[in-house]
Coordinates of C-alpha atoms and ligand atoms in Angstrom, one line a residue:
M1 CA 16.9 -0.1 -15.3
L2 CA 17.7 2.5 -12.7
T3 CA 16.3 6.0 -13.1
R4 CA 18.7 9.0 -13.4
K5 CA 17.7 10.0 -9.8
E6 CA 18.4 6.6 -8.4
L7 CA 21.8 6.5 -10.1
M8 CA 22.7 9.9 -8.9
E9 CA 21.6 9.1 -5.4
S10 CA 23.3 5.8 -5.2
S11 CA 26.6 7.5 -6.1
N12 CA 26.1 10.1 -3.4
A13 CA 25.0 7.9 -0.5
F14 CA 28.3 7.8 1.3
S15 CA 28.8 11.6 1.3
L16 CA 25.3 12.0 2.8
A17 CA 26.2 9.5 5.5
Q18 CA 29.5 11.4 6.1
Q19 CA 27.5 14.6 6.3
Q20 CA 25.2 13.1 9.0
L21 CA 28.2 11.9 11.0
R22 CA 29.8 15.4 10.9
E23 CA 26.6 17.1 12.0
A24 CA 26.1 14.6 14.9
A25 CA 29.7 15.0 15.9
A26 CA 29.6 18.8 15.8
T27 CA 26.5 18.9 17.9
F28 CA 28.1 16.7 20.6
G29 CA 31.6 18.0 20.4
I30 CA 33.4 14.9 19.2
E31 CA 37.1 15.7 18.3
P32 CA 37.7 16.5 14.6
D33 CA 40.6 14.0 14.4
M34 CA 38.3 11.3 15.6
V35 CA 35.6 12.4 13.2
D36 CA 38.2 12.1 10.3
I37 CA 38.9 8.5 11.3
L38 CA 35.2 7.6 11.6
A39 CA 34.3 9.3 8.3
E40 CA 36.3 6.6 6.4
C41 CA 35.8 2.9 5.9
K42 CA 38.5 0.7 7.4
R43 CA 38.5 -1.7 4.5
A44 CA 36.6 -2.2 1.2
V45 CA 37.0 -5.0 -1.3
E46 CA 35.5 -5.2 -4.8
V47 CA 35.3 -8.6 -6.4
S48 CA 34.3 -9.9 -9.8
V49 CA 31.8 -12.7 -9.6
P50 CA 31.6 -14.7 -12.8
I51 CA 29.0 -17.5 -13.0
T52 CA 27.6 -19.8 -15.6
M53 CA 24.0 -19.0 -16.4
D54 CA 21.4 -21.7 -17.0
D55 CA 21.6 -21.2 -20.8
G56 CA 25.4 -22.0 -20.7
S57 CA 26.5 -18.4 -21.2
V58 CA 28.8 -16.7 -18.6
E59 CA 27.9 -13.5 -16.8
V60 CA 30.2 -11.4 -14.7
F61 CA 28.7 -9.6 -11.7
T62 CA 30.4 -7.2 -9.3
G63 CA 30.4 -7.7 -5.5
Y64 CA 31.6 -5.7 -2.5
R65 CA 32.3 -6.2 1.2
V66 CA 33.0 -3.1 3.2
I67 CA 34.1 -2.9 6.8
H68 CA 33.5 0.5 8.2
N69 CA 34.7 0.1 11.7
N70 CA 35.6 -2.7 14.2
A71 CA 36.7 -0.8 17.3
R72 CA 33.9 -2.4 19.4
G73 CA 34.2 -5.9 18.0
P74 CA 33.9 -7.9 14.8
S75 CA 32.1 -6.1 12.1
K76 CA 28.5 -7.0 11.3
G77 CA 26.1 -6.2 8.5
G78 CA 23.9 -7.6 5.8
I79 CA 24.5 -8.6 2.1
R80 CA 22.3 -6.9 -0.4
Y81 CA 21.4 -8.2 -3.9
H82 CA 20.0 -5.3 -5.9
P83 CA 20.6 -3.5 -9.2
S84 CA 21.4 -0.2 -7.2
V85 CA 24.3 -1.8 -5.2
T86 CA 27.5 0.3 -5.7
L87 CA 30.7 0.6 -3.6
D88 CA 29.5 4.0 -2.5
S89 CA 26.1 2.9 -1.3
T90 CA 27.7 -0.1 0.4
K91 CA 30.1 2.2 2.3
A92 CA 27.1 4.3 3.5
L93 CA 25.2 1.2 4.7
A94 CA 28.4 -0.1 6.5
M95 CA 28.7 3.2 8.4
W96 CA 25.1 3.1 9.5
M97 CA 25.7 -0.4 10.8
T98 CA 28.5 0.8 13.0
W99 CA 26.2 3.4 14.7
K100 CA 23.4 1.0 14.9
C101 CA 25.4 -1.8 16.6
A102 CA 26.9 0.8 19.1
L103 CA 23.5 2.3 19.8
M104 CA 22.1 -1.1 20.7
G105 CA 25.1 -1.8 22.9
L106 CA 26.3 -4.8 20.8
P107 CA 29.9 -5.8 20.7
F108 CA 30.1 -5.3 17.0
G109 CA 31.4 -2.8 14.4
G110 CA 29.7 -2.1 11.1
A111 CA 30.0 -3.7 7.7
K112 CA 27.9 -4.2 4.6
G113 CA 28.2 -6.2 1.4
G114 CA 26.3 -6.7 -1.8
V115 CA 26.3 -7.9 -5.4
T116 CA 24.9 -5.6 -8.2
C117 CA 22.2 -7.9 -9.7
D118 CA 18.5 -8.3 -9.9
P119 CA 17.8 -11.5 -7.9
H120 CA 14.2 -11.7 -9.2
V121 CA 15.4 -12.6 -12.7
L122 CA 17.9 -15.2 -11.6
S123 CA 17.0 -18.9 -11.3
L124 CA 17.6 -20.7 -8.0
G125 CA 20.6 -22.4 -9.5
E126 CA 22.0 -19.1 -10.7
L127 CA 21.4 -17.5 -7.3
E128 CA 23.2 -20.4 -5.6
R129 CA 26.3 -20.2 -8.0
L130 CA 26.4 -16.4 -7.6
T131 CA 26.3 -16.7 -3.8
R132 CA 28.9 -19.4 -3.6
R133 CA 31.3 -17.6 -5.9
Y134 CA 30.8 -14.3 -4.1
T135 CA 31.4 -16.0 -0.7
T136 CA 34.6 -17.6 -2.1
E137 CA 35.8 -14.2 -3.3
I138 CA 35.4 -12.7 0.2
V139 CA 36.3 -15.8 2.2
N140 CA 39.4 -14.1 3.7
E141 CA 37.4 -11.1 4.7
I142 CA 34.7 -12.8 6.8
G143 CA 34.7 -15.1 9.8
P144 CA 33.1 -15.4 13.3
E145 CA 35.7 -13.2 14.9
R146 CA 36.3 -11.0 11.9
D147 CA 33.2 -9.9 10.0
I148 CA 29.8 -11.6 10.1
P149 CA 27.3 -11.2 7.2
A150 CA 23.5 -11.4 7.4
P151 CA 20.5 -10.9 5.1
D152 CA 19.6 -7.5 3.7
V153 CA 17.4 -6.4 0.7
G154 CA 17.2 -9.2 -1.9
T155 CA 18.8 -11.9 0.3
N156 CA 17.2 -14.4 2.7
P157 CA 17.9 -17.4 4.9
A158 CA 18.5 -19.7 1.9
V159 CA 21.3 -17.4 0.7
M160 CA 22.7 -17.4 4.2
A161 CA 22.7 -21.2 4.2
W162 CA 24.8 -21.2 1.0
I163 CA 27.2 -18.7 2.6
F164 CA 27.5 -20.8 5.7
D165 CA 28.1 -24.0 3.7
T166 CA 30.6 -22.4 1.3
Y167 CA 32.7 -20.9 4.2
S168 CA 32.4 -24.2 6.2
M169 CA 33.6 -26.3 3.2
N170 CA 36.6 -24.0 2.8
Q171 CA 37.4 -24.5 6.6
G172 CA 36.8 -28.2 6.6
H173 CA 34.2 -28.0 9.4
S174 CA 30.9 -26.3 10.1
V175 CA 31.3 -22.7 11.3
L176 CA 28.0 -21.6 12.7
G177 CA 29.2 -18.1 13.8
V178 CA 30.2 -17.0 10.3
V179 CA 26.8 -15.7 9.2
T180 CA 23.5 -14.9 10.8
G181 CA 19.9 -15.1 9.5
K182 CA 20.5 -18.8 8.7
P183 CA 17.5 -21.3 8.5
L184 CA 16.7 -22.9 11.8
A185 CA 17.9 -26.3 10.6
V186 CA 21.4 -25.1 10.3
G187 CA 21.9 -22.9 13.4
G188 CA 19.5 -20.1 12.8
S189 CA 17.8 -18.4 15.8
L190 CA 14.1 -18.6 16.6
G191 CA 12.7 -15.1 16.1
R192 CA 15.4 -13.9 13.6
E193 CA 13.1 -13.6 10.6
E194 CA 10.5 -11.5 12.4
A195 CA 13.1 -9.6 14.4
T196 CA 13.3 -6.4 12.4
G197 CA 9.5 -6.0 12.2
H198 CA 9.2 -6.7 15.9
G199 CA 12.0 -4.2 16.8
A200 CA 10.2 -1.6 14.7
L201 CA 7.0 -2.3 16.6
F202 CA 8.7 -1.9 20.0
C203 CA 10.2 1.3 18.9
L204 CA 6.9 2.7 17.7
Q205 CA 5.2 1.6 20.9
E206 CA 7.7 3.5 22.9
A207 CA 7.4 6.6 20.8
L208 CA 3.6 6.6 20.9
G209 CA 3.7 6.0 24.6
R210 CA 5.8 9.2 25.1
L211 CA 3.2 11.1 23.0
D212 CA 0.3 9.7 24.9
R213 CA -0.9 7.7 22.0
T214 CA -1.2 4.0 21.3
V215 CA -0.6 1.6 18.4
A216 CA -4.2 0.5 18.7
G217 CA -6.2 2.9 16.5
S218 CA -3.1 4.3 14.6
R219 CA -3.4 4.4 10.8
V220 CA -0.2 3.2 9.2
A221 CA 1.2 3.3 5.6
I222 CA 4.1 0.9 4.9
Q223 CA 6.4 1.2 1.9
G224 CA 8.0 -2.2 1.1
F225 CA 6.5 -5.6 1.7
G226 CA 9.7 -7.7 2.1
N227 CA 11.0 -9.1 5.4
V228 CA 10.6 -5.9 7.3
G229 CA 7.4 -4.3 5.9
S230 CA 5.4 -7.5 5.8
V231 CA 6.2 -8.6 9.3
L232 CA 5.6 -5.0 10.6
A233 CA 2.2 -4.9 8.9
R234 CA 1.2 -8.2 10.5
V235 CA 2.3 -7.3 14.0
L236 CA 0.7 -3.8 13.8
V237 CA -2.6 -5.3 12.8
E238 CA -2.3 -7.8 15.7
Q239 CA -1.9 -4.8 18.0
G240 CA -5.0 -3.1 16.7
A241 CA -3.5 -0.7 14.2
T242 CA -5.1 -0.1 10.8
V243 CA -2.7 -0.5 7.9
V244 CA -4.1 1.8 5.2
A245 CA -1.5 1.4 2.5
I246 CA 1.2 -1.1 1.5
S247 CA 3.5 -1.3 -1.5
D248 CA 6.3 -3.3 -3.1
S249 CA 8.6 -2.4 -6.1
T250 CA 5.6 -3.0 -8.4
G251 CA 3.5 -0.3 -6.7
G252 CA 1.0 -0.2 -3.9
V253 CA -2.6 -0.3 -2.7
Y254 CA -4.6 2.0 -0.5
N255 CA -7.7 1.2 1.5
A256 CA -8.9 3.7 4.1
E257 CA -10.9 0.9 5.9
G258 CA -7.7 -1.1 6.3
I259 CA -5.9 -3.6 4.1
D260 CA -6.5 -7.3 4.6
I261 CA -2.8 -8.1 5.5
G262 CA -3.5 -11.8 5.8
A263 CA -4.6 -11.8 2.1
A264 CA -1.6 -9.8 1.0
L265 CA 0.7 -12.1 2.9
A266 CA -0.9 -15.1 1.2
Q267 CA -0.4 -13.5 -2.2
K268 CA 3.3 -12.9 -1.3
A269 CA 3.7 -16.5 -0.1
L270 CA 2.6 -17.7 -3.5
G271 CA 5.3 -15.6 -5.1
G272 CA 2.9 -12.9 -6.1
R273 CA 3.6 -9.2 -6.3
L274 CA 1.3 -6.4 -5.0
R275 CA 0.6 -5.3 -8.5
D276 CA -1.9 -8.1 -8.7
F277 CA -3.4 -7.6 -5.2
A278 CA -7.0 -6.5 -5.4
G279 CA -7.5 -5.4 -1.8
G280 CA -7.7 -1.6 -2.4
D281 CA -7.1 1.3 -4.8
R282 CA -3.9 1.2 -6.8
I283 CA -1.3 3.8 -5.8
S284 CA 2.3 4.5 -6.7
N285 CA 5.2 4.3 -4.3
E286 CA 5.4 8.1 -4.6
E287 CA 1.7 8.5 -3.7
L288 CA 2.2 6.3 -0.6
I289 CA 4.7 8.8 0.9
A290 CA 1.9 11.5 0.9
I291 CA -1.0 9.3 2.0
D292 CA -3.2 10.4 4.8
C293 CA -2.1 8.4 7.9
D294 CA -0.6 8.7 11.4
V295 CA 2.5 6.7 10.9
L296 CA 4.5 6.4 7.6
A297 CA 6.9 3.4 7.6
P298 CA 9.4 3.4 4.7
C299 CA 10.7 -0.2 4.8
A300 CA 12.3 -0.6 1.4
L301 CA 15.3 1.4 0.1
E302 CA 17.3 4.6 0.7
H303 CA 16.4 8.2 -0.2
V304 CA 12.6 7.7 -0.8
I305 CA 11.8 10.8 1.3
D306 CA 13.7 13.8 -0.1
E307 CA 13.3 17.6 -0.5
T308 CA 10.8 17.1 -3.3
N309 CA 8.2 15.2 -1.2
A310 CA 9.0 15.8 2.5
S311 CA 6.5 18.7 2.6
A312 CA 3.8 16.3 1.3
V313 CA 4.1 13.8 4.2
K314 CA 0.9 13.8 6.2
A315 CA 2.0 11.4 8.9
T316 CA 3.1 12.7 12.3
I317 CA 5.6 9.9 12.9
V318 CA 8.0 8.4 10.3
L319 CA 9.2 4.9 11.3
E320 CA 12.4 4.1 9.3
G321 CA 12.2 0.3 8.7
A322 CA 14.6 0.8 5.8
N323 CA 18.2 2.0 6.1
G324 CA 18.6 5.7 5.0
P325 CA 15.1 6.3 3.6
T326 CA 15.2 10.0 4.5
T327 CA 17.8 12.4 3.0
P328 CA 19.3 15.1 5.3
E329 CA 17.3 17.8 3.4
A330 CA 14.1 15.9 4.0
D331 CA 15.0 15.3 7.6
A332 CA 15.3 19.1 8.2
I333 CA 11.9 19.7 6.5
L334 CA 10.2 16.9 8.6
N335 CA 11.8 18.2 11.7
D336 CA 10.7 21.8 11.1
R337 CA 7.2 20.5 10.5
G338 CA 7.2 18.8 13.9
I339 CA 7.1 15.3 12.5
V340 CA 8.9 12.8 14.7
V341 CA 11.3 10.7 12.7
L342 CA 12.3 7.4 14.4
P343 CA 15.6 6.8 12.7
D344 CA 16.8 3.6 11.0
V345 CA 19.5 2.9 13.5
L346 CA 16.9 2.7 16.2
A347 CA 13.8 1.6 14.3
N348 CA 15.2 -1.3 12.2
A349 CA 17.9 -2.5 14.7
G350 CA 15.8 -5.6 15.7
G351 CA 17.4 -7.6 12.9
V352 CA 21.0 -7.1 14.0
V353 CA 20.1 -7.5 17.7
V354 CA 18.7 -11.0 17.0
S355 CA 21.6 -11.6 14.7
Y356 CA 23.8 -11.0 17.7
F357 CA 21.7 -13.5 19.7
E358 CA 22.2 -16.0 16.8
W359 CA 25.9 -15.5 16.7
V360 CA 26.1 -16.0 20.5
Q361 CA 24.0 -19.2 20.3
G362 CA 26.1 -20.5 17.4
L363 CA 29.4 -19.9 19.3
Q364 CA 28.0 -21.7 22.3
E365 CA 26.1 -24.3 20.3
Y366 CA 23.2 -23.8 22.7
F367 CA 19.9 -22.5 21.5
W368 CA 17.3 -20.3 23.2
K369 CA 13.5 -20.5 23.4
E370 CA 11.6 -18.0 21.2
E371 CA 10.1 -16.2 24.3
E372 CA 13.7 -15.6 25.5
V373 CA 14.8 -14.1 22.2
H374 CA 11.7 -11.9 22.1
A375 CA 12.0 -10.6 25.7
R376 CA 15.7 -9.9 25.3
L377 CA 15.1 -8.1 22.0
Q378 CA 12.4 -5.9 23.6
A379 CA 14.7 -5.1 26.5
I380 CA 17.5 -3.9 24.2
V381 CA 15.3 -1.9 21.9
T382 CA 13.4 -0.3 24.8
R383 CA 16.6 0.7 26.5
A384 CA 18.2 2.1 23.3
F385 CA 14.9 4.1 22.7
A386 CA 14.9 5.5 26.3
D387 CA 18.6 6.5 26.0
T388 CA 17.9 8.3 22.7
W389 CA 14.7 10.0 23.9
V390 CA 16.6 11.4 27.0
L391 CA 19.3 12.9 24.7
H392 CA 16.6 14.2 22.2
E393 CA 14.8 16.0 25.0
S394 CA 17.9 17.2 27.0
H395 CA 19.7 18.6 23.9
D396 CA 16.7 19.6 21.9
V397 CA 17.9 17.6 18.8
S398 CA 16.0 15.2 16.5
M399 CA 15.8 11.6 17.4
R400 CA 18.2 10.9 14.5
Y401 CA 21.0 13.1 15.8
A402 CA 20.4 11.9 19.3
A403 CA 20.7 8.2 18.1
Y404 CA 23.7 8.9 15.9
A405 CA 25.4 10.9 18.7
L406 CA 25.0 8.0 21.1
G407 CA 26.3 5.5 18.5
V408 CA 29.2 7.7 17.3
G409 CA 30.1 8.6 20.9
R410 CA 30.4 5.0 22.0
V411 CA 32.6 4.1 18.9
A412 CA 34.7 7.2 19.6
E413 CA 35.1 6.2 23.2
A414 CA 36.2 2.6 22.3
S415 CA 38.7 4.0 19.7
T416 CA 40.2 6.4 22.2
I417 CA 40.6 3.8 24.9
R418 CA 42.2 1.4 22.4
G419 CA 44.5 4.1 21.1
L420 CA 45.8 4.7 17.6
Y421 CA 47.9 1.8 16.4
P422 CA 51.0 1.7 16.3
Ligands
LIG1 N1 20.7 -6.1 7.1 C1 20.2 -5.8 8.4 C2 20.4 -4.4 8.9 O1 20.6 -3.5 8.1 C3 20.7 -6.8 9.4 C4 22.2 -6.9 9.6 C5 22.6 -8.0 10.5 O2 21.8 -8.7 11.0 O3 23.8 -8.2 10.7 O4 20.4 -4.1 10.0

């Protein structure tokens, strides 16, 4: 059951994303006509997804696929299975994908999809039927040259394999490029599962370097222990950081001496939730935001840092592993307090960058070594960080507005060069 706050925010997400666009565009003088075009989504479909449940009853779910923009190439973005999925939140997430892909220099536009459901309470069979029916309902929207889905909150490589298979069965042959984040056995890329966590690490390393600090010795609190948060925790510890707090949707744990991430990962691998993890003092997700640390990494859902808790943040760097974890009001508070926010479009872009590599490898049916994926990812994230940092310093704007401005500017440029059809 969603709280009133969650419901209110999920129905407001797109106007917040539009507000961010307008602010970035105003700061960098992007033409109002262009901003009006970019403020809307090119295409949005809502589908009903009826499936037979294991007990023989029928349940009808609602699914969405939104293409925000495709001026720079086919649209790209994940599929989310979560109770908070709405058309509005999907539109916001699609818009952020457009800026993210452009900032990284990928030949993609932005999209997002989702089904309003709680995947934790569905059996494997129900999840498969839901995925295959949803894919069939959007089969005319997606395609390797059109719109390419990927994992997001609540979905994983197994779900991507069902999407790949369903689409391919409809076409009569295997279409590797239709979806990314696939298992290795069916055209996935080495390094894709860890890519978002690795990208976040590279981004943090760059930021700390600019501030004459290092990852080694930094104290980090991570909200969310899914694909992003758990990998980030592991690689941070490998680099000598101390992870003092972690959490999932059941709550979190705090340990000033450092959490045993290996033990937490083992618990997760057995299907466990952090509620039952005994490696520290129990804290709530709200308490984690205000925990004493150097780096706060929100790696779960949107709008967890808002005007009610932004002044309580003790970290000096916020690393946005999630999409949209900071509201514009909170952003202003953090900025005024001198806290460096490494924005989602930069900090969590590792996933879509390696998705791009997977798409390229699939189209060529030629697969790369893991070191090659890793090195190319680092090169792209480091370059995007450097571009953003230069604009942040030269225009005295936050890293978020510098990153958005670069992304928005590149999409605006492509749209202008292509011209307005007809
Ligand atoms: N869902 C991820 C994101 O928000 C990955 C998208 C993709 O790989 O296309 O960036």
